[in-house]
Short mmCIF file of C-alpha atoms and ligand atoms in Angstrom, two decimals:
data_model
loop_
_atom_site.label_atom_id
_atom_site.label_comp_id
_atom_site.label_asym_id
_atom_site.label_seq_id
_atom_site.Cartn_x
_atom_site.Cartn_y
_atom_site.Cartn_z
CA MET A 1232 18.77 14.39 -6.41
CA GLN A 1233 19.61 14.96 -9.67
CA PHE A 1234 21.28 12.47 -11.46
CA LYS A 1235 23.24 12.66 -15.05
CA ASN A 1236 24.22 10.32 -17.26
CA THR A 1237 27.81 10.57 -17.77
CA LEU A 1238 30.73 8.24 -17.16
CA GLU A 1239 32.36 11.67 -14.77
CA TYR A 1240 29.11 11.71 -13.10
CA ALA A 1241 28.82 7.84 -12.49
CA GLN A 1242 32.89 8.03 -11.22
CA GLN A 1243 31.83 11.68 -8.96
CA LEU A 1244 29.26 9.47 -7.47
CA ASP A 1245 32.04 6.62 -7.10
CA ALA A 1246 34.00 9.30 -5.54
CA GLU A 1247 31.61 9.75 -2.60
CA ASP A 1248 30.40 6.31 -2.17
CA LYS A 1249 31.78 5.91 1.63
CA LEU A 1250 31.59 2.13 1.01
CA ARG A 1251 33.83 1.85 -2.68
CA LYS A 1252 36.45 -0.21 -0.65
CA TYR A 1253 34.82 -3.13 -0.14
CA ARG A 1254 34.33 -3.53 -4.36
CA ASP A 1255 37.29 -4.51 -3.42
CA GLU A 1256 36.31 -7.45 -1.04
CA PHE A 1257 35.26 -9.55 -3.65
CA HIS A 1258 35.86 -11.72 -6.40
CA PHE A 1259 34.44 -10.38 -10.25
CA PRO A 1260 33.93 -13.20 -12.68
CA LYS A 1261 35.01 -12.25 -16.20
CA VAL A 1262 33.98 -12.43 -19.46
CA ASP A 1263 36.13 -12.02 -22.63
CA GLY A 1264 39.18 -10.71 -19.79
CA LYS A 1265 36.78 -8.22 -18.20
CA GLN A 1266 35.44 -8.01 -15.13
CA VAL A 1267 31.82 -8.24 -15.26
CA ILE A 1268 28.56 -5.91 -14.48
CA TYR A 1269 26.62 -8.13 -11.28
CA PHE A 1270 22.94 -7.95 -11.35
CA THR A 1271 22.87 -11.40 -10.05
CA GLY A 1272 23.27 -10.97 -6.27
CA ASN A 1273 19.88 -11.85 -5.42
CA SER A 1274 20.57 -15.32 -6.50
CA LEU A 1275 24.08 -16.12 -5.73
CA GLY A 1276 25.69 -13.61 -3.90
CA LEU A 1277 29.84 -13.35 -5.46
CA GLN A 1278 32.51 -15.13 -2.95
CA PRO A 1279 34.33 -12.84 -1.00
CA LYS A 1280 37.58 -12.88 -0.60
CA ARG A 1281 38.43 -13.22 3.19
CA THR A 1282 35.72 -16.82 2.43
CA GLN A 1283 39.20 -18.60 1.46
CA LYS A 1284 41.02 -17.67 4.27
CA PHE A 1285 37.99 -19.09 6.77
CA VAL A 1286 37.96 -22.33 4.21
CA ASP A 1287 41.47 -22.99 4.58
CA GLU A 1288 41.47 -22.87 8.01
CA VAL A 1289 39.14 -25.33 8.23
CA MET A 1290 40.65 -27.49 6.04
CA THR A 1291 44.38 -27.30 7.09
CA ASP A 1292 42.87 -28.48 11.07
CA TRP A 1293 40.89 -30.88 10.02
CA LYS A 1294 43.87 -32.05 7.62
CA GLU A 1295 46.93 -30.98 11.03
CA LEU A 1296 44.78 -32.54 13.71
CA ALA A 1297 41.58 -34.78 12.18
CA VAL A 1298 39.23 -35.81 15.06
CA GLU A 1299 40.69 -33.51 17.51
CA GLY A 1300 39.44 -30.33 15.87
CA HIS A 1301 35.61 -30.17 16.80
CA PHE A 1302 38.29 -29.45 20.22
CA TYR A 1303 41.34 -28.27 19.40
CA ALA A 1304 41.42 -26.33 16.07
CA ASP A 1305 41.58 -22.14 16.54
CA LYS A 1306 37.45 -22.27 16.37
CA PRO A 1307 36.75 -25.23 17.02
CA TRP A 1308 33.44 -27.72 15.44
CA TRP A 1309 31.69 -28.13 18.32
CA ASP A 1310 30.07 -25.07 18.61
CA TYR A 1311 31.32 -23.13 15.47
CA HIS A 1312 28.21 -21.94 14.76
CA GLU A 1313 27.17 -20.59 18.49
CA ARG A 1314 29.90 -18.21 16.92
CA LEU A 1315 27.27 -16.47 13.57
CA ALA A 1316 24.38 -15.85 16.01
CA ALA A 1317 25.05 -12.26 17.54
CA PRO A 1318 25.72 -10.95 13.96
CA LEU A 1319 23.10 -12.78 12.53
CA ALA A 1320 21.01 -11.19 15.08
CA LYS A 1321 22.02 -7.78 14.22
CA VAL A 1322 20.95 -8.36 10.46
CA VAL A 1323 17.43 -9.43 11.37
CA GLY A 1324 16.40 -7.50 13.96
CA ALA A 1325 16.31 -10.44 16.39
CA LYS A 1326 18.28 -11.05 19.93
CA PRO A 1327 20.94 -13.50 19.46
CA GLU A 1328 19.10 -16.00 21.16
CA GLU A 1329 16.63 -16.18 18.79
CA VAL A 1330 18.92 -17.01 16.20
CA THR A 1331 20.90 -20.19 14.76
CA VAL A 1332 22.19 -21.24 11.36
CA MET A 1333 21.75 -24.64 10.22
CA ASN A 1334 20.98 -26.14 6.85
CA THR A 1335 19.39 -25.34 4.36
CA LEU A 1336 15.91 -22.70 3.52
CA THR A 1337 13.68 -25.12 2.24
CA VAL A 1338 14.66 -27.99 5.11
CA ASN A 1339 14.55 -25.34 7.93
CA LEU A 1340 11.06 -24.05 6.76
CA HIS A 1341 10.05 -27.39 7.05
CA LEU A 1342 11.37 -28.10 10.74
CA LEU A 1343 10.18 -24.95 11.84
CA MET A 1344 6.47 -25.87 10.47
CA VAL A 1345 6.18 -28.87 12.91
CA SER A 1346 6.53 -27.15 15.70
CA PHE A 1347 4.47 -24.10 13.63
CA TYR A 1348 1.61 -25.79 11.64
CA ARG A 1349 -0.15 -27.93 13.58
CA PRO A 1350 -3.76 -27.69 12.34
CA THR A 1351 -6.88 -28.91 13.72
CA LYS A 1352 -9.96 -29.70 11.76
CA LYS A 1353 -10.85 -26.02 12.58
CA ARG A 1354 -7.78 -24.18 11.98
CA TYR A 1355 -5.61 -25.80 9.47
CA ARG A 1356 -5.78 -23.08 6.66
CA ILE A 1357 -2.26 -21.46 5.65
CA ILE A 1358 -1.98 -17.58 3.70
CA CYS A 1359 0.26 -17.25 0.95
CA GLU A 1360 1.39 -15.11 -1.78
CA GLU A 1361 0.37 -16.25 -5.50
CA LYS A 1362 2.76 -17.38 -7.14
CA ALA A 1363 5.11 -17.90 -4.49
CA PHE A 1364 8.73 -18.94 -4.72
CA PRO A 1365 7.86 -22.92 -6.68
CA SER A 1366 9.77 -24.29 -3.37
CA ASP A 1367 7.57 -22.81 -0.93
CA GLN A 1368 4.53 -23.54 -2.81
CA TYR A 1369 6.14 -27.43 -2.79
CA MET A 1370 7.33 -26.65 0.95
CA LEU A 1371 2.96 -26.03 2.01
CA GLN A 1372 1.20 -28.11 -0.29
CA SER A 1373 2.75 -31.61 1.48
CA GLN A 1374 3.03 -29.86 4.96
CA VAL A 1375 -0.79 -29.53 4.15
CA ARG A 1376 -1.40 -33.39 2.51
CA PHE A 1377 0.77 -34.41 4.93
CA HIS A 1378 -2.30 -33.36 7.68
CA GLY A 1379 -4.12 -34.93 5.78
CA PHE A 1380 -5.62 -32.13 3.88
CA ASP A 1381 -6.51 -30.83 0.76
CA SER A 1382 -3.79 -28.10 -0.84
CA ASN A 1383 -6.87 -26.56 -2.70
CA ASP A 1384 -8.87 -26.31 0.33
CA ALA A 1385 -5.77 -25.68 3.31
CA ILE A 1386 -3.92 -23.12 1.11
CA VAL A 1387 -5.41 -19.45 0.80
CA GLU A 1388 -3.31 -17.16 -1.58
CA VAL A 1389 -3.39 -14.01 -1.92
CA LYS A 1390 -3.80 -12.50 -5.78
CA LYS A 1391 -2.86 -9.37 -7.30
CA ARG A 1392 -5.74 -6.98 -8.57
CA GLU A 1393 -6.55 -7.41 -12.40
CA GLY A 1394 -4.13 -5.42 -14.25
CA GLU A 1395 -1.35 -4.71 -11.13
CA ASN A 1396 2.04 -6.20 -10.70
CA PHE A 1397 1.91 -6.21 -6.61
CA TRP A 1398 0.19 -7.15 -3.85
CA ARG A 1399 -1.37 -4.39 -1.55
CA THR A 1400 -1.21 -4.51 1.81
CA GLU A 1401 -4.79 -4.65 2.65
CA ASP A 1402 -5.91 -7.10 -0.03
CA ILE A 1403 -3.78 -9.48 2.94
CA LEU A 1404 -4.85 -7.98 5.44
CA GLN A 1405 -9.19 -8.20 3.95
CA THR A 1406 -7.80 -11.77 3.69
CA ILE A 1407 -6.56 -13.01 7.19
CA GLU A 1408 -9.40 -11.07 8.73
CA GLU A 1409 -12.01 -13.24 6.10
CA VAL A 1410 -10.72 -16.15 6.59
CA GLY A 1411 -10.65 -15.70 10.60
CA ASP A 1412 -10.55 -18.55 13.08
CA GLU A 1413 -9.00 -21.48 10.47
CA LEU A 1414 -6.16 -19.41 9.61
CA ALA A 1415 -3.30 -21.15 11.61
CA LEU A 1416 -0.24 -19.70 9.63
CA VAL A 1417 0.60 -16.83 7.41
CA LEU A 1418 3.83 -17.85 5.31
CA ILE A 1419 5.24 -15.46 2.88
CA GLY A 1420 8.20 -14.43 0.79
CA GLY A 1421 9.18 -11.29 2.84
CA VAL A 1422 10.02 -9.86 -0.19
CA ASN A 1423 9.01 -11.44 -3.14
CA TYR A 1424 11.10 -12.96 -5.80
CA TYR A 1425 9.66 -12.09 -8.73
CA ASN A 1426 8.87 -8.23 -8.21
CA GLY A 1427 10.97 -7.05 -5.98
CA GLN A 1428 8.28 -6.28 -3.56
CA VAL A 1429 9.27 -5.35 0.49
CA PHE A 1430 5.44 -6.85 2.12
CA ASP A 1431 5.01 -5.23 4.84
CA MET A 1432 5.82 -7.53 7.46
CA GLU A 1433 5.18 -5.52 10.75
CA THR A 1434 1.49 -5.19 9.63
CA ILE A 1435 0.66 -8.72 8.58
CA THR A 1436 2.34 -10.36 11.61
CA LYS A 1437 0.20 -8.27 13.59
CA ALA A 1438 -2.80 -9.01 11.92
CA GLY A 1439 -2.31 -12.38 11.44
CA LYS A 1440 -1.65 -12.88 15.06
CA ALA A 1441 -5.00 -11.08 15.72
CA GLN A 1442 -6.58 -14.17 14.32
CA GLY A 1443 -4.60 -16.62 17.01
CA ALA A 1444 -2.45 -17.57 13.81
CA PHE A 1445 0.82 -17.95 13.37
CA VAL A 1446 3.26 -16.05 11.16
CA GLY A 1447 6.73 -16.70 9.93
CA TRP A 1448 8.60 -15.79 7.36
CA ASP A 1449 10.61 -16.48 4.23
CA LEU A 1450 13.76 -14.27 4.02
CA ALA A 1451 15.02 -15.60 0.95
CA HIS A 1452 15.56 -12.06 -0.16
CA ALA A 1453 15.50 -10.26 2.47
CA ALA A 1454 17.94 -10.32 4.77
CA GLY A 1455 20.85 -8.16 3.85
CA ASN A 1456 19.10 -6.37 1.76
CA ILE A 1457 16.33 -4.11 3.53
CA LYS A 1458 15.95 -3.60 7.00
CA LEU A 1459 14.76 -6.07 9.34
CA LYS A 1460 13.47 -6.10 12.84
CA LEU A 1461 12.35 -9.52 13.61
CA HIS A 1462 11.82 -9.21 17.62
CA ASP A 1463 10.78 -6.11 17.40
CA TRP A 1464 7.26 -7.32 14.92
CA ASP A 1465 6.89 -10.37 16.86
CA VAL A 1466 7.73 -12.01 14.41
CA ASP A 1467 6.95 -15.99 14.85
CA PHE A 1468 10.04 -17.53 12.76
CA ALA A 1469 11.82 -17.03 9.89
CA SER A 1470 14.65 -18.59 7.24
CA TRP A 1471 16.21 -17.42 5.38
CA CYS A 1472 18.77 -18.90 2.94
CA SER A 1473 22.82 -17.40 3.14
CA TYR A 1474 23.75 -17.82 -0.08
CA LYS A 1475 22.00 -14.58 -2.43
CA TYR A 1476 22.25 -10.89 -0.10
CA MET A 1477 24.73 -12.54 2.04
CA ASN A 1478 27.08 -14.52 -0.27
CA SER A 1479 28.69 -17.57 1.78
CA GLY A 1480 28.63 -19.67 -1.37
CA PRO A 1481 26.55 -21.48 -3.42
CA GLY A 1482 23.50 -23.66 -1.73
CA ASN A 1483 25.22 -23.00 1.65
CA ALA A 1484 23.66 -23.16 5.55
CA SER A 1485 21.32 -21.35 6.33
CA GLY A 1486 19.63 -18.09 8.92
CA VAL A 1487 17.01 -19.18 11.17
CA PHE A 1488 14.75 -17.21 13.18
CA VAL A 1489 12.75 -18.23 16.28
CA ASN A 1490 10.76 -15.30 18.61
CA GLU A 1491 11.98 -15.55 22.00
CA ARG A 1492 8.39 -16.57 23.44
CA TYR A 1493 9.17 -19.74 22.44
CA LEU A 1494 12.22 -20.60 23.53
CA ASN A 1495 12.18 -23.40 27.24
CA ARG A 1496 8.82 -24.53 25.90
CA LYS A 1497 7.38 -27.93 26.41
CA ASP A 1498 4.05 -27.34 24.63
CA ILE A 1499 6.16 -26.20 20.73
CA PRO A 1500 7.14 -30.01 18.99
CA ARG A 1501 10.03 -30.03 17.11
CA PHE A 1502 11.97 -32.60 15.35
CA GLU A 1503 15.21 -33.09 17.22
CA GLY A 1504 18.94 -34.43 17.57
CA TRP A 1505 21.39 -34.30 19.44
CA TRP A 1506 23.23 -30.45 18.18
CA GLY A 1507 19.72 -29.22 19.46
CA THR A 1508 20.83 -30.45 23.35
CA LYS A 1509 21.74 -28.70 26.37
CA ARG A 1510 25.71 -27.86 25.50
CA ASP A 1511 27.02 -29.04 28.44
CA THR A 1512 25.96 -32.44 28.74
CA ARG A 1513 25.60 -32.84 24.99
CA PHE A 1514 28.73 -35.11 25.28
CA LEU A 1515 27.75 -37.44 27.89
CA MET A 1516 24.91 -39.32 26.01
CA LYS A 1517 22.42 -39.13 27.41
CA PRO A 1518 19.08 -40.74 26.52
CA GLU A 1519 17.06 -38.10 27.48
CA PHE A 1520 16.87 -34.36 25.38
CA GLU A 1521 17.53 -31.84 27.30
CA PRO A 1522 16.86 -29.01 24.68
CA MET A 1523 18.98 -25.69 24.64
CA GLU A 1524 17.80 -22.62 25.68
CA ASN A 1525 18.40 -20.97 22.58
CA ALA A 1526 16.85 -20.75 19.17
CA ASP A 1527 19.75 -24.46 18.89
CA ALA A 1528 17.46 -26.36 20.25
CA TRP A 1529 16.06 -26.68 16.63
CA GLN A 1530 19.39 -28.28 15.36
CA LEU A 1531 19.91 -31.25 14.46
CA SER A 1532 22.94 -32.45 13.52
CA ASN A 1533 25.93 -31.51 14.03
CA ALA A 1534 27.40 -28.27 12.32
CA PRO A 1535 28.40 -28.67 8.42
CA ILE A 1536 31.70 -26.40 9.58
CA LEU A 1537 32.26 -25.68 5.75
CA SER A 1538 29.23 -24.68 4.57
CA VAL A 1539 28.91 -22.67 8.20
CA ALA A 1540 32.47 -21.03 7.24
CA PRO A 1541 32.20 -19.28 4.42
CA TYR A 1542 28.96 -17.57 6.73
CA LEU A 1543 31.43 -16.73 9.27
CA ALA A 1544 33.41 -14.40 7.19
CA CYS A 1545 31.14 -12.55 5.28
CA LEU A 1546 28.59 -11.46 8.43
CA GLU A 1547 32.77 -9.92 9.39
CA LEU A 1548 31.68 -8.01 6.60
CA PHE A 1549 28.43 -7.25 7.73
CA GLU A 1550 29.76 -6.10 11.06
CA GLU A 1551 32.05 -4.08 9.98
CA VAL A 1552 29.64 -2.08 7.40
CA GLY A 1553 26.31 -2.29 9.18
CA MET A 1554 23.68 -2.52 7.44
CA ASP A 1555 22.10 0.92 7.78
CA ALA A 1556 25.40 1.93 5.62
CA LEU A 1557 24.93 -0.95 3.31
CA ILE A 1558 21.03 0.75 3.15
CA GLU A 1559 21.52 3.87 2.70
CA LYS A 1560 24.16 2.94 -0.51
CA ARG A 1561 21.10 0.45 -1.84
CA ASN A 1562 18.82 3.76 -2.04
CA LYS A 1563 20.97 5.34 -4.10
CA ILE A 1564 22.40 2.86 -6.25
CA THR A 1565 18.93 1.44 -7.04
CA ALA A 1566 17.52 4.59 -8.19
CA TYR A 1567 20.14 5.55 -10.27
CA LEU A 1568 20.10 2.31 -11.72
CA GLU A 1569 16.54 3.61 -12.14
CA PHE A 1570 17.43 6.77 -13.58
CA ILE A 1571 19.73 5.61 -16.02
CA LEU A 1572 16.90 2.59 -17.63
CA HIS A 1573 14.63 5.82 -17.83
CA GLU A 1574 17.53 7.61 -19.62
CA ILE A 1575 18.04 5.19 -21.95
CA ASP A 1576 14.69 4.74 -22.42
CA LYS A 1577 13.76 7.84 -23.71
CA GLU A 1578 17.03 7.26 -26.52
CA VAL A 1579 15.21 4.03 -27.65
CA ASP A 1580 11.72 2.75 -29.29
CA SER A 1581 11.35 -0.29 -26.74
CA THR A 1582 9.65 0.61 -23.63
CA PHE A 1583 11.68 -0.56 -20.31
CA GLU A 1584 8.48 -0.89 -17.89
CA ILE A 1585 9.52 -1.15 -13.84
CA ILE A 1586 8.00 -3.93 -12.03
CA THR A 1587 8.77 -3.32 -8.89
CA PRO A 1588 6.36 -1.21 -6.51
CA LYS A 1589 8.01 1.65 -4.33
CA GLU A 1590 8.24 -0.76 -1.11
CA ARG A 1591 11.76 -2.73 -2.65
CA GLY A 1592 15.16 -3.58 -1.42
CA CYS A 1593 18.21 -3.96 -4.33
CA GLN A 1594 15.90 -5.10 -7.34
CA LEU A 1595 14.94 -3.31 -9.99
CA SER A 1596 12.30 -6.13 -12.36
CA VAL A 1597 11.98 -4.98 -15.34
CA PHE A 1598 9.59 -5.97 -18.40
CA LEU A 1599 11.38 -5.45 -21.56
CA HIS A 1600 7.81 -4.21 -23.47
CA GLY A 1601 9.23 -5.02 -27.35
CA GLU A 1602 13.09 -6.93 -26.50
CA GLY A 1603 12.92 -10.50 -26.35
CA ARG A 1604 15.54 -13.06 -25.64
CA PRO A 1605 18.42 -12.29 -27.89
CA LEU A 1606 18.57 -9.21 -25.45
CA PHE A 1607 18.91 -10.56 -22.84
CA ASP A 1608 21.83 -12.89 -24.35
CA TYR A 1609 23.23 -9.82 -26.04
CA LEU A 1610 23.82 -8.48 -22.09
CA MET A 1611 24.92 -11.39 -21.16
CA GLU A 1612 27.51 -11.53 -23.84
CA ASN A 1613 28.97 -8.26 -23.57
CA GLY A 1614 29.83 -8.92 -19.60
CA VAL A 1615 26.44 -7.78 -17.52
CA ILE A 1616 24.73 -10.82 -15.34
CA THR A 1617 21.63 -10.76 -14.98
CA ASP A 1618 18.66 -13.02 -15.51
CA TRP A 1619 15.74 -13.43 -17.59
CA ARG A 1620 11.49 -14.52 -16.18
CA GLU A 1621 8.86 -15.85 -18.19
CA PRO A 1622 7.72 -14.20 -19.95
CA ASN A 1623 9.97 -11.25 -20.74
CA VAL A 1624 11.28 -9.77 -17.49
CA ILE A 1625 14.87 -9.00 -16.10
CA ARG A 1626 16.16 -8.73 -12.72
CA LEU A 1627 18.50 -5.92 -11.95
CA ALA A 1628 19.96 -6.36 -7.82
CA PRO A 1629 22.71 -3.74 -8.11
CA ALA A 1630 23.80 -5.41 -4.66
CA PRO A 1631 25.48 -1.89 -2.51
CA PHE A 1632 28.86 -4.39 -1.09
CA TYR A 1633 30.19 -4.76 -4.17
CA CYS A 1634 28.69 -2.55 -7.62
CA SER A 1635 29.89 0.06 -8.50
CA TYR A 1636 27.71 3.39 -9.97
CA GLU A 1637 29.52 3.33 -12.88
CA ASP A 1638 28.65 -0.24 -13.18
CA MET A 1639 24.75 1.28 -13.84
CA TYR A 1640 26.54 3.97 -16.39
CA ARG A 1641 28.39 1.03 -18.28
CA PHE A 1642 25.19 -1.29 -18.37
CA GLY A 1643 22.70 1.18 -19.62
CA GLN A 1644 25.72 1.79 -22.31
CA ILE A 1645 25.31 -1.40 -22.96
CA LEU A 1646 21.40 -1.86 -22.80
CA LYS A 1647 21.24 0.59 -25.12
CA ALA A 1648 23.53 -0.84 -28.22
CA GLY A 1649 21.74 -3.95 -27.39
CA VAL A 1650 17.99 -2.28 -28.63
CA LEU A 1651 19.95 -0.73 -31.32
CA LYS A 1652 21.86 -3.51 -32.72
CA LYS A 1653 18.68 -4.91 -33.37
C1 LIG B 2431 12.07 -16.86 -1.92
C2 LIG B 2431 12.67 -18.76 -1.68
N1 LIG B 2431 12.30 -19.13 -1.60
C3 LIG B 2431 12.78 -20.71 -0.96
C4 LIG B 2431 13.88 -20.47 -1.42
C5 LIG B 2431 14.77 -22.18 -2.08
O1 LIG B 2431 15.93 -22.19 -1.32
P1 LIG B 2431 16.25 -23.45 -1.14
O2 LIG B 2431 17.05 -24.34 -2.13
O3 LIG B 2431 17.94 -22.85 -0.17
O4 LIG B 2431 15.85 -24.44 0.25
C6 LIG B 2431 15.10 -20.31 -3.16
C7 LIG B 2431 16.03 -20.07 -3.61
O5 LIG B 2431 15.82 -18.92 -4.09
C8 LIG B 2431 14.23 -18.76 -2.63
O6 LIG B 2431 14.72 -17.56 -4.00
#
């Protein structure tokens, strides 16, 4: 496609955009009274306008029904979370029974490791990517220590090659093979938070399992961003947060996938609580734990309804639009952003190096050669909301639900003005 770096052309792309009406479904912050250009949907998605209604409904039910809301609210609270499984399963390519919503991401990964990291003297090693998201590093280190191993020995990090900004699948496969029958678990971020790389989850999952290990994925940057087929790829488990591409609000409830193979199994250990027991007998308060026959068996506490309600609101949007349409726009708007960066690059002295490989979702991580923090500050002051990562990288994620092609054009103009101002 031959793009053009003009306002008219960007507006023409917007006019042709089948998803353009969804921009109006979201609240945008303002800077100096002007709607911002929002590139941080990979960190915290914008608030859908319809979310307020879902939250107000719970507040009203609580006000008017108090405890009776558990059973007599329009959407009773006792099974509220069950409404999320079917739409969420479509987003992550799972069967509804393989998906549940509970807790927050790091908590869920810990809980899943109770089931899927059961090291023995011989098989105790974990493969992950180097410089994984810090919370994942802390989680893995503390789990390994908890089981009495030394994290320097038990955790095997796959490194990028010297001079390269991305991981090679062949290097991950080779590491899996080398660790061999000492491998207990592969746990990697499906989309890397720093460079935006999408890992070949299908191939890596297959290779890890061929060595007799469990394979799980942290999908924080993947859910709602890329096409996932967790069931077909035969992934063992996964978890993701809902506040990035799934727009459910700061720190909100997290999603979990457990492969159907592990449902209804007595030999898979779990930390348990009353919300994981069979729904029909849950309130009989019996001493024995009878697990739900789906991923809800991993639930511990009664669901935090005020945190689940915004997730349900946004899942309604995902139901309407579907991942395929989102991905189609994502590919085009990200390619347009890439084009704009190249065009502006030609007009200024500094160089913008896109370090995101071609296996990508909607994030472009850009190394600003010849620039520094002042350029980032200039962008923010001029209504471009992006983020900064050491040493000199900005991450730009044009979320297809609400970003426009005109945003990309205008961003290019602000970027150029910021560089030329020096
Ligand atoms: C890749 C990744 N993993 C884990 C986390 C931690 O999420 P939480 O604070 O919800 O546990 C984040 C948060 O941004 C993340 O990006």
